[in-house]
GROMACS .gro file of N, CA and C in nm:
model
  513
    1UNK      N    1   2.227   2.287   0.124
    1UNK     CA    2   2.079   2.229   0.098
    1UNK      C    3   1.994   2.336   0.050
    2UNK      N    4   1.908   2.295  -0.043
    2UNK     CA    5   1.805   2.394  -0.094
    2UNK      C    6   1.718   2.417   0.016
    3UNK      N    7   1.656   2.538  -0.016
    3UNK     CA    8   1.562   2.590   0.093
    3UNK      C    9   1.425   2.503   0.109
    4UNK      N   10   1.379   2.469  -0.017
    4UNK     CA   11   1.251   2.384  -0.005
    4UNK      C   12   1.304   2.240   0.042
    5UNK      N   13   1.238   2.213   0.151
    5UNK     CA   14   1.244   2.049   0.186
    5UNK      C   15   1.156   1.974   0.122
    6UNK      N   16   1.201   1.870   0.070
    6UNK     CA   17   1.123   1.781  -0.003
    6UNK      C   18   1.103   1.650   0.069
    7UNK      N   19   1.019   1.579   0.028
    7UNK     CA   20   0.995   1.452   0.091
    7UNK      C   21   1.133   1.354   0.070
    8UNK      N   22   1.183   1.368  -0.043
    8UNK     CA   23   1.308   1.291  -0.062
    8UNK      C   24   1.420   1.344   0.040
    9UNK      N   25   1.430   1.459   0.049
    9UNK     CA   26   1.522   1.536   0.147
    9UNK      C   27   1.512   1.479   0.301
   10UNK      N   28   1.374   1.476   0.343
   10UNK     CA   29   1.338   1.445   0.463
   10UNK      C   30   1.382   1.283   0.473
   11UNK      N   31   1.355   1.212   0.385
   11UNK     CA   32   1.383   1.074   0.392
   11UNK      C   33   1.541   1.057   0.403
   12UNK      N   34   1.618   1.112   0.320
   12UNK     CA   35   1.758   1.100   0.337
   12UNK      C   36   1.815   1.164   0.470
   13UNK      N   37   1.756   1.259   0.516
   13UNK     CA   38   1.806   1.317   0.637
   13UNK      C   39   1.773   1.206   0.755
   14UNK      N   40   1.646   1.130   0.744
   14UNK     CA   41   1.626   1.038   0.832
   14UNK      C   42   1.710   0.905   0.844
   15UNK      N   43   1.751   0.879   0.717
   15UNK     CA   44   1.832   0.764   0.685
   15UNK      C   45   1.975   0.802   0.736
   16UNK      N   46   2.008   0.927   0.720
   16UNK     CA   47   2.152   0.972   0.769
   16UNK      C   48   2.138   0.966   0.914
   17UNK      N   49   2.045   1.029   0.961
   17UNK     CA   50   2.029   1.012   1.118
   17UNK      C   51   2.032   0.870   1.186
   18UNK      N   52   1.988   0.784   1.101
   18UNK     CA   53   1.977   0.637   1.160
   18UNK      C   54   2.112   0.573   1.122
   19UNK      N   55   2.200   0.633   1.055
   19UNK     CA   56   2.339   0.568   1.038
   19UNK      C   57   2.365   0.516   0.916
   20UNK      N   58   2.275   0.542   0.809
   20UNK     CA   59   2.317   0.504   0.680
   20UNK      C   60   2.424   0.583   0.605
   21UNK      N   61   2.523   0.508   0.571
   21UNK     CA   62   2.636   0.594   0.489
   21UNK      C   63   2.649   0.551   0.352
   22UNK      N   64   2.583   0.461   0.294
   22UNK     CA   65   2.585   0.402   0.164
   22UNK      C   66   2.453   0.357   0.116
   23UNK      N   67   2.426   0.417  -0.009
   23UNK     CA   68   2.306   0.360  -0.077
   23UNK      C   69   2.356   0.306  -0.228
   24UNK      N   70   2.301   0.186  -0.244
   24UNK     CA   71   2.342   0.120  -0.373
   24UNK      C   72   2.225   0.137  -0.458
   25UNK      N   73   2.249   0.128  -0.587
   25UNK     CA   74   2.137   0.124  -0.678
   25UNK      C   75   2.164   0.187  -0.812
   26UNK      N   76   2.054   0.193  -0.895
   26UNK     CA   77   2.070   0.247  -1.026
   26UNK      C   78   1.964   0.358  -1.055
   27UNK      N   79   2.016   0.476  -1.101
   27UNK     CA   80   1.923   0.587  -1.129
   27UNK      C   81   1.819   0.534  -1.232
   28UNK      N   82   1.696   0.612  -1.242
   28UNK     CA   83   1.596   0.576  -1.331
   28UNK      C   84   1.479   0.667  -1.333
   29UNK      N   85   1.391   0.687  -1.396
   29UNK     CA   86   1.293   0.763  -1.407
   29UNK      C   87   1.222   0.765  -1.274
   30UNK      N   88   1.187   0.657  -1.216
   30UNK     CA   89   1.112   0.646  -1.090
   30UNK      C   90   1.205   0.679  -0.965
   31UNK      N   91   1.328   0.675  -0.998
   31UNK     CA   92   1.424   0.720  -0.881
   31UNK      C   93   1.485   0.844  -0.879
   32UNK      N   94   1.491   0.919  -1.012
   32UNK     CA   95   1.558   1.048  -1.034
   32UNK      C   96   1.525   1.162  -0.925
   33UNK      N   97   1.402   1.166  -0.910
   33UNK     CA   98   1.372   1.287  -0.815
   33UNK      C   99   1.397   1.251  -0.662
   34UNK      N  100   1.415   1.121  -0.629
   34UNK     CA  101   1.476   1.102  -0.502
   34UNK      C  102   1.627   1.105  -0.481
   35UNK      N  103   1.681   1.054  -0.597
   35UNK     CA  104   1.844   1.059  -0.599
   35UNK      C  105   1.880   1.195  -0.606
   36UNK      N  106   1.825   1.294  -0.667
   36UNK     CA  107   1.858   1.443  -0.667
   36UNK      C  108   1.888   1.496  -0.525
   37UNK      N  109   1.784   1.448  -0.439
   37UNK     CA  110   1.795   1.495  -0.312
   37UNK      C  111   1.925   1.452  -0.222
   38UNK      N  112   1.981   1.326  -0.270
   38UNK     CA  113   2.077   1.256  -0.219
   38UNK      C  114   2.223   1.354  -0.228
   39UNK      N  115   2.212   1.440  -0.336
   39UNK     CA  116   2.323   1.532  -0.338
   39UNK      C  117   2.374   1.623  -0.225
   40UNK      N  118   2.247   1.632  -0.161
   40UNK     CA  119   2.273   1.729  -0.037
   40UNK      C  120   2.319   1.649   0.072
   41UNK      N  121   2.353   1.523   0.066
   41UNK     CA  122   2.387   1.457   0.181
   41UNK      C  123   2.527   1.386   0.138
   42UNK      N  124   2.656   1.458   0.147
   42UNK     CA  125   2.779   1.406   0.115
   42UNK      C  126   2.830   1.294   0.188
   43UNK      N  127   2.756   1.292   0.299
   43UNK     CA  128   2.809   1.186   0.423
   43UNK      C  129   2.748   1.034   0.368
   44UNK      N  130   2.656   1.039   0.269
   44UNK     CA  131   2.601   0.907   0.215
   44UNK      C  132   2.637   0.886   0.078
   45UNK      N  133   2.725   0.798   0.052
   45UNK     CA  134   2.787   0.775  -0.061
   45UNK      C  135   2.691   0.701  -0.147
   46UNK      N  136   2.661   0.726  -0.279
   46UNK     CA  137   2.577   0.658  -0.369
   46UNK      C  138   2.671   0.553  -0.455
   47UNK      N  139   2.658   0.429  -0.450
   47UNK     CA  140   2.725   0.338  -0.524
   47UNK      C  141   2.631   0.286  -0.648
   48UNK      N  142   2.672   0.334  -0.778
   48UNK     CA  143   2.608   0.259  -0.879
   48UNK      C  144   2.643   0.110  -0.903
   49UNK      N  145   2.556   0.040  -0.922
   49UNK     CA  146   2.574  -0.104  -0.933
   49UNK      C  147   2.509  -0.147  -1.066
   50UNK      N  148   2.562  -0.277  -1.093
   50UNK     CA  149   2.523  -0.327  -1.249
   50UNK      C  150   2.373  -0.350  -1.231
   51UNK      N  151   2.297  -0.413  -1.138
   51UNK     CA  152   2.160  -0.429  -1.140
   51UNK      C  153   2.123  -0.412  -0.984
   52UNK      N  154   2.000  -0.400  -0.955
   52UNK     CA  155   1.924  -0.383  -0.825
   52UNK      C  156   1.972  -0.515  -0.745
   53UNK      N  157   1.972  -0.608  -0.804
   53UNK     CA  158   1.991  -0.740  -0.719
   53UNK      C  159   2.146  -0.744  -0.661
   54UNK      N  160   2.245  -0.702  -0.748
   54UNK     CA  161   2.376  -0.675  -0.702
   54UNK      C  162   2.363  -0.562  -0.576
   55UNK      N  163   2.300  -0.458  -0.600
   55UNK     CA  164   2.277  -0.360  -0.509
   55UNK      C  165   2.237  -0.407  -0.355
   56UNK      N  166   2.129  -0.476  -0.369
   56UNK     CA  167   2.072  -0.529  -0.227
   56UNK      C  168   2.173  -0.633  -0.182
   57UNK      N  169   2.233  -0.710  -0.243
   57UNK     CA  170   2.315  -0.798  -0.174
   57UNK      C  171   2.442  -0.704  -0.114
   58UNK      N  172   2.489  -0.604  -0.179
   58UNK     CA  173   2.597  -0.539  -0.147
   58UNK      C  174   2.544  -0.463  -0.002
   59UNK      N  175   2.428  -0.418  -0.006
   59UNK     CA  176   2.365  -0.351   0.111
   59UNK      C  177   2.354  -0.445   0.229
   60UNK      N  178   2.319  -0.583   0.197
   60UNK     CA  179   2.298  -0.680   0.302
   60UNK      C  180   2.449  -0.711   0.386
   61UNK      N  181   2.552  -0.696   0.274
   61UNK     CA  182   2.671  -0.734   0.322
   61UNK      C  183   2.741  -0.620   0.411
   62UNK      N  184   2.703  -0.503   0.374
   62UNK     CA  185   2.752  -0.389   0.444
   62UNK      C  186   2.694  -0.387   0.573
   63UNK      N  187   2.547  -0.418   0.579
   63UNK     CA  188   2.485  -0.402   0.717
   63UNK      C  189   2.537  -0.540   0.801
   64UNK      N  190   2.560  -0.647   0.742
   64UNK     CA  191   2.596  -0.771   0.809
   64UNK      C  192   2.757  -0.728   0.890
   65UNK      N  193   2.818  -0.675   0.805
   65UNK     CA  194   2.971  -0.661   0.840
   65UNK      C  195   2.979  -0.538   0.943
   66UNK      N  196   2.899  -0.435   0.921
   66UNK     CA  197   2.927  -0.323   1.004
   66UNK      C  198   2.827  -0.300   1.120
   67UNK      N  199   2.701  -0.367   1.099
   67UNK     CA  200   2.597  -0.356   1.202
   67UNK      C  201   2.528  -0.231   1.159
   68UNK      N  202   2.564  -0.151   1.088
   68UNK     CA  203   2.476  -0.025   1.068
   68UNK      C  204   2.400  -0.047   0.943
   69UNK      N  205   2.290   0.035   0.936
   69UNK     CA  206   2.191   0.023   0.811
   69UNK      C  207   2.247   0.061   0.705
   70UNK      N  208   2.197  -0.001   0.587
   70UNK     CA  209   2.232   0.050   0.445
   70UNK      C  210   2.107   0.062   0.365
   71UNK      N  211   2.121   0.139   0.248
   71UNK     CA  212   2.006   0.153   0.169
   71UNK      C  213   2.027   0.092   0.041
   72UNK      N  214   1.917   0.074  -0.041
   72UNK     CA  215   1.930   0.025  -0.167
   72UNK      C  216   1.816   0.086  -0.247
   73UNK      N  217   1.829   0.128  -0.368
   73UNK     CA  218   1.744   0.191  -0.472
   73UNK      C  219   1.712   0.095  -0.577
   74UNK      N  220   1.579   0.081  -0.602
   74UNK     CA  221   1.545   0.001  -0.732
   74UNK      C  222   1.433   0.077  -0.805
   75UNK      N  223   1.456   0.099  -0.921
   75UNK     CA  224   1.342   0.185  -0.985
   75UNK      C  225   1.228   0.088  -1.026
   76UNK      N  226   1.136   0.165  -1.081
   76UNK     CA  227   0.999   0.095  -1.058
   76UNK      C  228   1.004  -0.021  -1.162
   77UNK      N  229   0.892  -0.114  -1.140
   77UNK     CA  230   0.859  -0.237  -1.233
   77UNK      C  231   0.975  -0.334  -1.201
   78UNK      N  232   1.041  -0.381  -1.326
   78UNK     CA  233   1.141  -0.496  -1.297
   78UNK      C  234   1.257  -0.462  -1.218
   79UNK      N  235   1.296  -0.330  -1.196
   79UNK     CA  236   1.410  -0.295  -1.125
   79UNK      C  237   1.367  -0.315  -0.975
   80UNK      N  238   1.252  -0.283  -0.940
   80UNK     CA  239   1.223  -0.295  -0.804
   80UNK      C  240   1.194  -0.472  -0.758
   81UNK      N  241   1.163  -0.522  -0.853
   81UNK     CA  242   1.137  -0.661  -0.812
   81UNK      C  243   1.268  -0.736  -0.818
   82UNK      N  244   1.380  -0.677  -0.870
   82UNK     CA  245   1.513  -0.742  -0.859
   82UNK      C  246   1.558  -0.732  -0.718
   83UNK      N  247   1.492  -0.656  -0.638
   83UNK     CA  248   1.543  -0.664  -0.504
   83UNK      C  249   1.475  -0.766  -0.406
   84UNK      N  250   1.402  -0.845  -0.460
   84UNK     CA  251   1.333  -0.959  -0.381
   84UNK      C  252   1.435  -1.063  -0.337
   85UNK      N  253   1.523  -1.126  -0.405
   85UNK     CA  254   1.608  -1.212  -0.363
   85UNK      C  255   1.692  -1.170  -0.246
   86UNK      N  256   1.758  -1.036  -0.262
   86UNK     CA  257   1.826  -0.995  -0.150
   86UNK      C  258   1.752  -0.967  -0.030
   87UNK      N  259   1.636  -0.900  -0.045
   87UNK     CA  260   1.563  -0.880   0.071
   87UNK      C  261   1.532  -1.016   0.152
   88UNK      N  262   1.517  -1.126   0.075
   88UNK     CA  263   1.500  -1.255   0.145
   88UNK      C  264   1.633  -1.281   0.241
   89UNK      N  265   1.728  -1.245   0.164
   89UNK     CA  266   1.866  -1.273   0.236
   89UNK      C  267   1.867  -1.193   0.355
   90UNK      N  268   1.843  -1.068   0.341
   90UNK     CA  269   1.842  -0.966   0.447
   90UNK      C  270   1.770  -0.999   0.577
   91UNK      N  271   1.640  -1.058   0.535
   91UNK     CA  272   1.542  -1.115   0.622
   91UNK      C  273   1.597  -1.225   0.710
   92UNK      N  274   1.661  -1.320   0.626
   92UNK     CA  275   1.729  -1.452   0.706
   92UNK      C  276   1.831  -1.408   0.774
   93UNK      N  277   1.918  -1.312   0.745
   93UNK     CA  278   2.057  -1.263   0.815
   93UNK      C  279   2.000  -1.145   0.932
   94UNK      N  280   1.868  -1.103   0.927
   94UNK     CA  281   1.827  -0.999   1.013
   94UNK      C  282   1.917  -0.884   1.014
   95UNK      N  283   1.927  -0.821   0.880
   95UNK     CA  284   2.021  -0.701   0.902
   95UNK      C  285   1.942  -0.591   0.843
   96UNK      N  286   1.966  -0.449   0.894
   96UNK     CA  287   1.891  -0.346   0.866
   96UNK      C  288   1.922  -0.287   0.731
   97UNK      N  289   1.834  -0.332   0.629
   97UNK     CA  290   1.841  -0.260   0.494
   97UNK      C  291   1.724  -0.196   0.469
   98UNK      N  292   1.718  -0.078   0.431
   98UNK     CA  293   1.621   0.009   0.390
   98UNK      C  294   1.604   0.013   0.220
   99UNK      N  295   1.502  -0.043   0.180
   99UNK     CA  296   1.484  -0.052   0.027
   99UNK      C  297   1.402   0.058  -0.015
  100UNK      N  298   1.431   0.112  -0.125
  100UNK     CA  299   1.352   0.231  -0.180
  100UNK      C  300   1.313   0.183  -0.332
  101UNK      N  301   1.175   0.171  -0.350
  101UNK     CA  302   1.138   0.114  -0.467
  101UNK      C  303   1.087   0.248  -0.536
  102UNK      N  304   1.127   0.254  -0.665
  102UNK     CA  305   1.062   0.361  -0.733
  102UNK      C  306   0.927   0.307  -0.775
  103UNK      N  307   0.839   0.409  -0.774
  103UNK     CA  308   0.698   0.378  -0.806
  103UNK      C  309   0.629   0.439  -0.903
  104UNK      N  310   0.513   0.415  -0.959
  104UNK     CA  311   0.444   0.472  -1.082
  104UNK      C  312   0.400   0.616  -1.006
  105UNK      N  313   0.387   0.705  -1.103
  105UNK     CA  314   0.348   0.839  -1.046
  105UNK      C  315   0.198   0.818  -0.993
  106UNK      N  316   0.172   0.897  -0.898
  106UNK     CA  317   0.048   0.876  -0.815
  106UNK      C  318  -0.086   0.871  -0.914
  107UNK      N  319  -0.103   0.946  -1.009
  107UNK     CA  320  -0.207   0.950  -1.100
  107UNK      C  321  -0.222   0.825  -1.189
  108UNK      N  322  -0.121   0.731  -1.186
  108UNK     CA  323  -0.121   0.624  -1.267
  108UNK      C  324  -0.140   0.493  -1.163
  109UNK      N  325  -0.131   0.509  -1.034
  109UNK     CA  326  -0.140   0.398  -0.942
  109UNK      C  327  -0.282   0.326  -0.958
  110UNK      N  328  -0.286   0.196  -0.990
  110UNK     CA  329  -0.396   0.122  -0.990
  110UNK      C  330  -0.444   0.117  -1.144
  111UNK      N  331  -0.370   0.177  -1.237
  111UNK     CA  332  -0.413   0.172  -1.373
  111UNK      C  333  -0.371   0.038  -1.457
  112UNK      N  334  -0.279  -0.040  -1.390
  112UNK     CA  335  -0.229  -0.137  -1.456
  112UNK      C  336  -0.101  -0.132  -1.549
  113UNK      N  337  -0.052  -0.015  -1.527
  113UNK     CA  338   0.065   0.011  -1.615
  113UNK      C  339   0.165  -0.086  -1.597
  114UNK      N  340   0.248  -0.109  -1.693
  114UNK     CA  341   0.339  -0.211  -1.685
  114UNK      C  342   0.439  -0.198  -1.579
  115UNK      N  343   0.480  -0.087  -1.538
  115UNK     CA  344   0.591  -0.066  -1.429
  115UNK      C  345   0.527  -0.075  -1.284
  116UNK      N  346   0.389  -0.097  -1.265
  116UNK     CA  347   0.328  -0.080  -1.132
  116UNK      C  348   0.351  -0.217  -1.074
  117UNK      N  349   0.386  -0.222  -0.943
  117UNK     CA  350   0.422  -0.321  -0.852
  117UNK      C  351   0.332  -0.313  -0.726
  118UNK      N  352   0.244  -0.399  -0.685
  118UNK     CA  353   0.200  -0.366  -0.566
  118UNK      C  354   0.278  -0.421  -0.457
  119UNK      N  355   0.329  -0.347  -0.380
  119UNK     CA  356   0.430  -0.362  -0.274
  119UNK      C  357   0.387  -0.448  -0.146
  120UNK      N  358   0.251  -0.433  -0.127
  120UNK     CA  359   0.187  -0.516  -0.015
  120UNK      C  360   0.207  -0.651  -0.028
  121UNK      N  361   0.194  -0.689  -0.162
  121UNK     CA  362   0.182  -0.838  -0.201
  121UNK      C  363   0.317  -0.881  -0.255
  122UNK      N  364   0.397  -0.818  -0.310
  122UNK     CA  365   0.518  -0.833  -0.391
  122UNK      C  366   0.635  -0.864  -0.274
  123UNK      N  367   0.633  -0.788  -0.166
  123UNK     CA  368   0.730  -0.799  -0.085
  123UNK      C  369   0.685  -0.847   0.077
  124UNK      N  370   0.574  -0.897   0.069
  124UNK     CA  371   0.517  -0.936   0.182
  124UNK      C  372   0.580  -1.046   0.278
  125UNK      N  373   0.645  -1.139   0.198
  125UNK     CA  374   0.742  -1.247   0.262
  125UNK      C  375   0.885  -1.225   0.291
  126UNK      N  376   0.930  -1.103   0.226
  126UNK     CA  377   1.072  -1.076   0.237
  126UNK      C  378   1.107  -0.952   0.316
  127UNK      N  379   1.002  -0.883   0.379
  127UNK     CA  380   1.039  -0.761   0.459
  127UNK      C  381   0.963  -0.761   0.560
  128UNK      N  382   1.000  -0.674   0.677
  128UNK     CA  383   0.932  -0.675   0.801
  128UNK      C  384   0.826  -0.557   0.793
  129UNK      N  385   0.841  -0.460   0.692
  129UNK     CA  386   0.753  -0.360   0.678
  129UNK      C  387   0.754  -0.316   0.531
  130UNK      N  388   0.639  -0.272   0.477
  130UNK     CA  389   0.632  -0.257   0.336
  130UNK      C  390   0.542  -0.108   0.352
  131UNK      N  391   0.569  -0.016   0.288
  131UNK     CA  392   0.505   0.095   0.273
  131UNK      C  393   0.498   0.181   0.129
  132UNK      N  394   0.383   0.223   0.102
  132UNK     CA  395   0.383   0.316  -0.025
  132UNK      C  396   0.331   0.436   0.003
  133UNK      N  397   0.423   0.538  -0.039
  133UNK     CA  398   0.368   0.692  -0.038
  133UNK      C  399   0.332   0.735  -0.162
  134UNK      N  400   0.200   0.750  -0.160
  134UNK     CA  401   0.132   0.820  -0.286
  134UNK      C  402   0.123   0.976  -0.269
  135UNK      N  403   0.110   1.022  -0.156
  135UNK     CA  404   0.094   1.163  -0.124
  135UNK      C  405   0.184   1.189  -0.042
  136UNK      N  406   0.247   1.310  -0.032
  136UNK     CA  407   0.348   1.363   0.053
  136UNK      C  408   0.287   1.342   0.198
  137UNK      N  409   0.185   1.384   0.227
  137UNK     CA  410   0.103   1.390   0.350
  137UNK      C  411   0.131   1.233   0.429
  138UNK      N  412   0.147   1.131   0.345
  138UNK     CA  413   0.164   0.994   0.397
  138UNK      C  414   0.317   0.977   0.442
  139UNK      N  415   0.394   1.023   0.379
  139UNK     CA  416   0.535   1.021   0.394
  139UNK      C  417   0.579   1.020   0.561
  140UNK      N  418   0.542   1.106   0.633
  140UNK     CA  419   0.618   1.110   0.763
  140UNK      C  420   0.570   0.985   0.825
  141UNK      N  421   0.465   0.944   0.853
  141UNK     CA  422   0.420   0.809   0.900
  141UNK      C  423   0.480   0.679   0.855
  142UNK      N  424   0.490   0.679   0.724
  142UNK     CA  425   0.549   0.568   0.640
  142UNK      C  426   0.684   0.557   0.678
  143UNK      N  427   0.754   0.649   0.644
  143UNK     CA  428   0.908   0.661   0.674
  143UNK      C  429   0.942   0.635   0.801
  144UNK      N  430   0.859   0.691   0.914
  144UNK     CA  431   0.896   0.652   1.053
  144UNK      C  432   0.856   0.522   1.078
  145UNK      N  433   0.747   0.458   1.035
  145UNK     CA  434   0.733   0.329   1.057
  145UNK      C  435   0.825   0.240   1.008
  146UNK      N  436   0.889   0.260   0.883
  146UNK     CA  437   0.975   0.184   0.825
  146UNK      C  438   1.119   0.177   0.896
  147UNK      N  439   1.146   0.317   0.925
  147UNK     CA  440   1.289   0.316   1.012
  147UNK      C  441   1.274   0.254   1.140
  148UNK      N  442   1.161   0.267   1.219
  148UNK     CA  443   1.147   0.220   1.344
  148UNK      C  444   1.152   0.071   1.325
  149UNK      N  445   1.091   0.010   1.255
  149UNK     CA  446   1.079  -0.140   1.215
  149UNK      C  447   1.214  -0.183   1.187
  150UNK      N  448   1.282  -0.125   1.094
  150UNK     CA  449   1.424  -0.157   1.048
  150UNK      C  450   1.508  -0.160   1.186
  151UNK      N  451   1.510  -0.073   1.262
  151UNK     CA  452   1.622  -0.048   1.369
  151UNK      C  453   1.564  -0.141   1.499
  152UNK      N  454   1.455  -0.135   1.513
  152UNK     CA  455   1.378  -0.221   1.635
  152UNK      C  456   1.384  -0.360   1.613
  153UNK      N  457   1.353  -0.412   1.495
  153UNK     CA  458   1.322  -0.541   1.472
  153UNK      C  459   1.439  -0.608   1.386
  154UNK      N  460   1.552  -0.512   1.351
  154UNK     CA  461   1.669  -0.544   1.286
  154UNK      C  462   1.625  -0.645   1.145
  155UNK      N  463   1.592  -0.579   1.053
  155UNK     CA  464   1.562  -0.636   0.928
  155UNK      C  465   1.518  -0.550   0.816
  156UNK      N  466   1.483  -0.592   0.699
  156UNK     CA  467   1.473  -0.518   0.571
  156UNK      C  468   1.343  -0.463   0.580
  157UNK      N  469   1.320  -0.351   0.531
  157UNK     CA  470   1.219  -0.279   0.503
  157UNK      C  471   1.206  -0.227   0.358
  158UNK      N  472   1.083  -0.191   0.318
  158UNK     CA  473   1.075  -0.139   0.164
  158UNK      C  474   0.963  -0.022   0.175
  159UNK      N  475   1.001   0.091   0.105
  159UNK     CA  476   0.916   0.214   0.085
  159UNK      C  477   0.906   0.216  -0.061
  160UNK      N  478   0.811   0.241  -0.119
  160UNK     CA  479   0.784   0.265  -0.263
  160UNK      C  480   0.732   0.403  -0.278
  161UNK      N  481   0.802   0.478  -0.351
  161UNK     CA  482   0.762   0.622  -0.370
  161UNK      C  483   0.797   0.655  -0.521
  162UNK      N  484   0.727   0.745  -0.591
  162UNK     CA  485   0.761   0.797  -0.715
  162UNK      C  486   0.853   0.924  -0.700
  163UNK      N  487   0.920   0.947  -0.812
  163UNK     CA  488   0.998   1.083  -0.826
  163UNK      C  489   0.908   1.195  -0.792
  164UNK      N  490   0.771   1.190  -0.841
  164UNK     CA  491   0.696   1.304  -0.816
  164UNK      C  492   0.673   1.332  -0.676
  165UNK      N  493   0.642   1.237  -0.606
  165UNK     CA  494   0.616   1.241  -0.439
  165UNK      C  495   0.744   1.275  -0.390
  166UNK      N  496   0.861   1.220  -0.435
  166UNK     CA  497   0.992   1.251  -0.374
  166UNK      C  498   1.021   1.394  -0.383
  167UNK      N  499   0.982   1.471  -0.484
  167UNK     CA  500   0.996   1.610  -0.519
  167UNK      C  501   0.909   1.695  -0.465
  168UNK      N  502   0.804   1.625  -0.407
  168UNK     CA  503   0.685   1.708  -0.330
  168UNK      C  504   0.737   1.792  -0.198
  169UNK      N  505   0.681   1.891  -0.153
  169UNK     CA  506   0.718   1.951  -0.029
  169UNK      C  507   0.685   1.860   0.081
  170UNK      N  508   0.766   1.861   0.173
  170UNK     CA  509   0.748   1.799   0.305
  170UNK      C  510   0.651   1.848   0.374
  171UNK      N  511   0.549   1.778   0.427
  171UNK     CA  512   0.436   1.828   0.476
  171UNK      C  513   0.456   1.896   0.635
   0.00000   0.00000   0.00000
């Protein structure tokens, strides 16, 4: 593992410690900085899927069958919104799915750029917890809140984060 601990490294470590052994998704600009850190966790297999919707349904099935949490990654904008149908399913089945949505770079949040999605409204009905990490300093509380909710309430959660934040130093 590299010497600099990033937000993404800390997140993958937390997910590993929670029992995640597979992450489904598609690499993309908003996810690349987050997925680079996954290389340091050989116990978590990344499974490239055709689209994010297939990934979230695969994560649901794994969590349902094994009882262990699974992760799914959706890049920003339309990629992340493709997670919605599967997150509704995960909520209905009450399975532990940790969704990571790529986000707009922090300096563009609120600018109306085409790939920006407001996680608090877009995922309100299909997750038990939604968090957006715009600054590295927010990551510990958002990630802990998401993981605690996923495990204790047995259901899907979503954290939105940009590559830039994922590559930031862990506070």
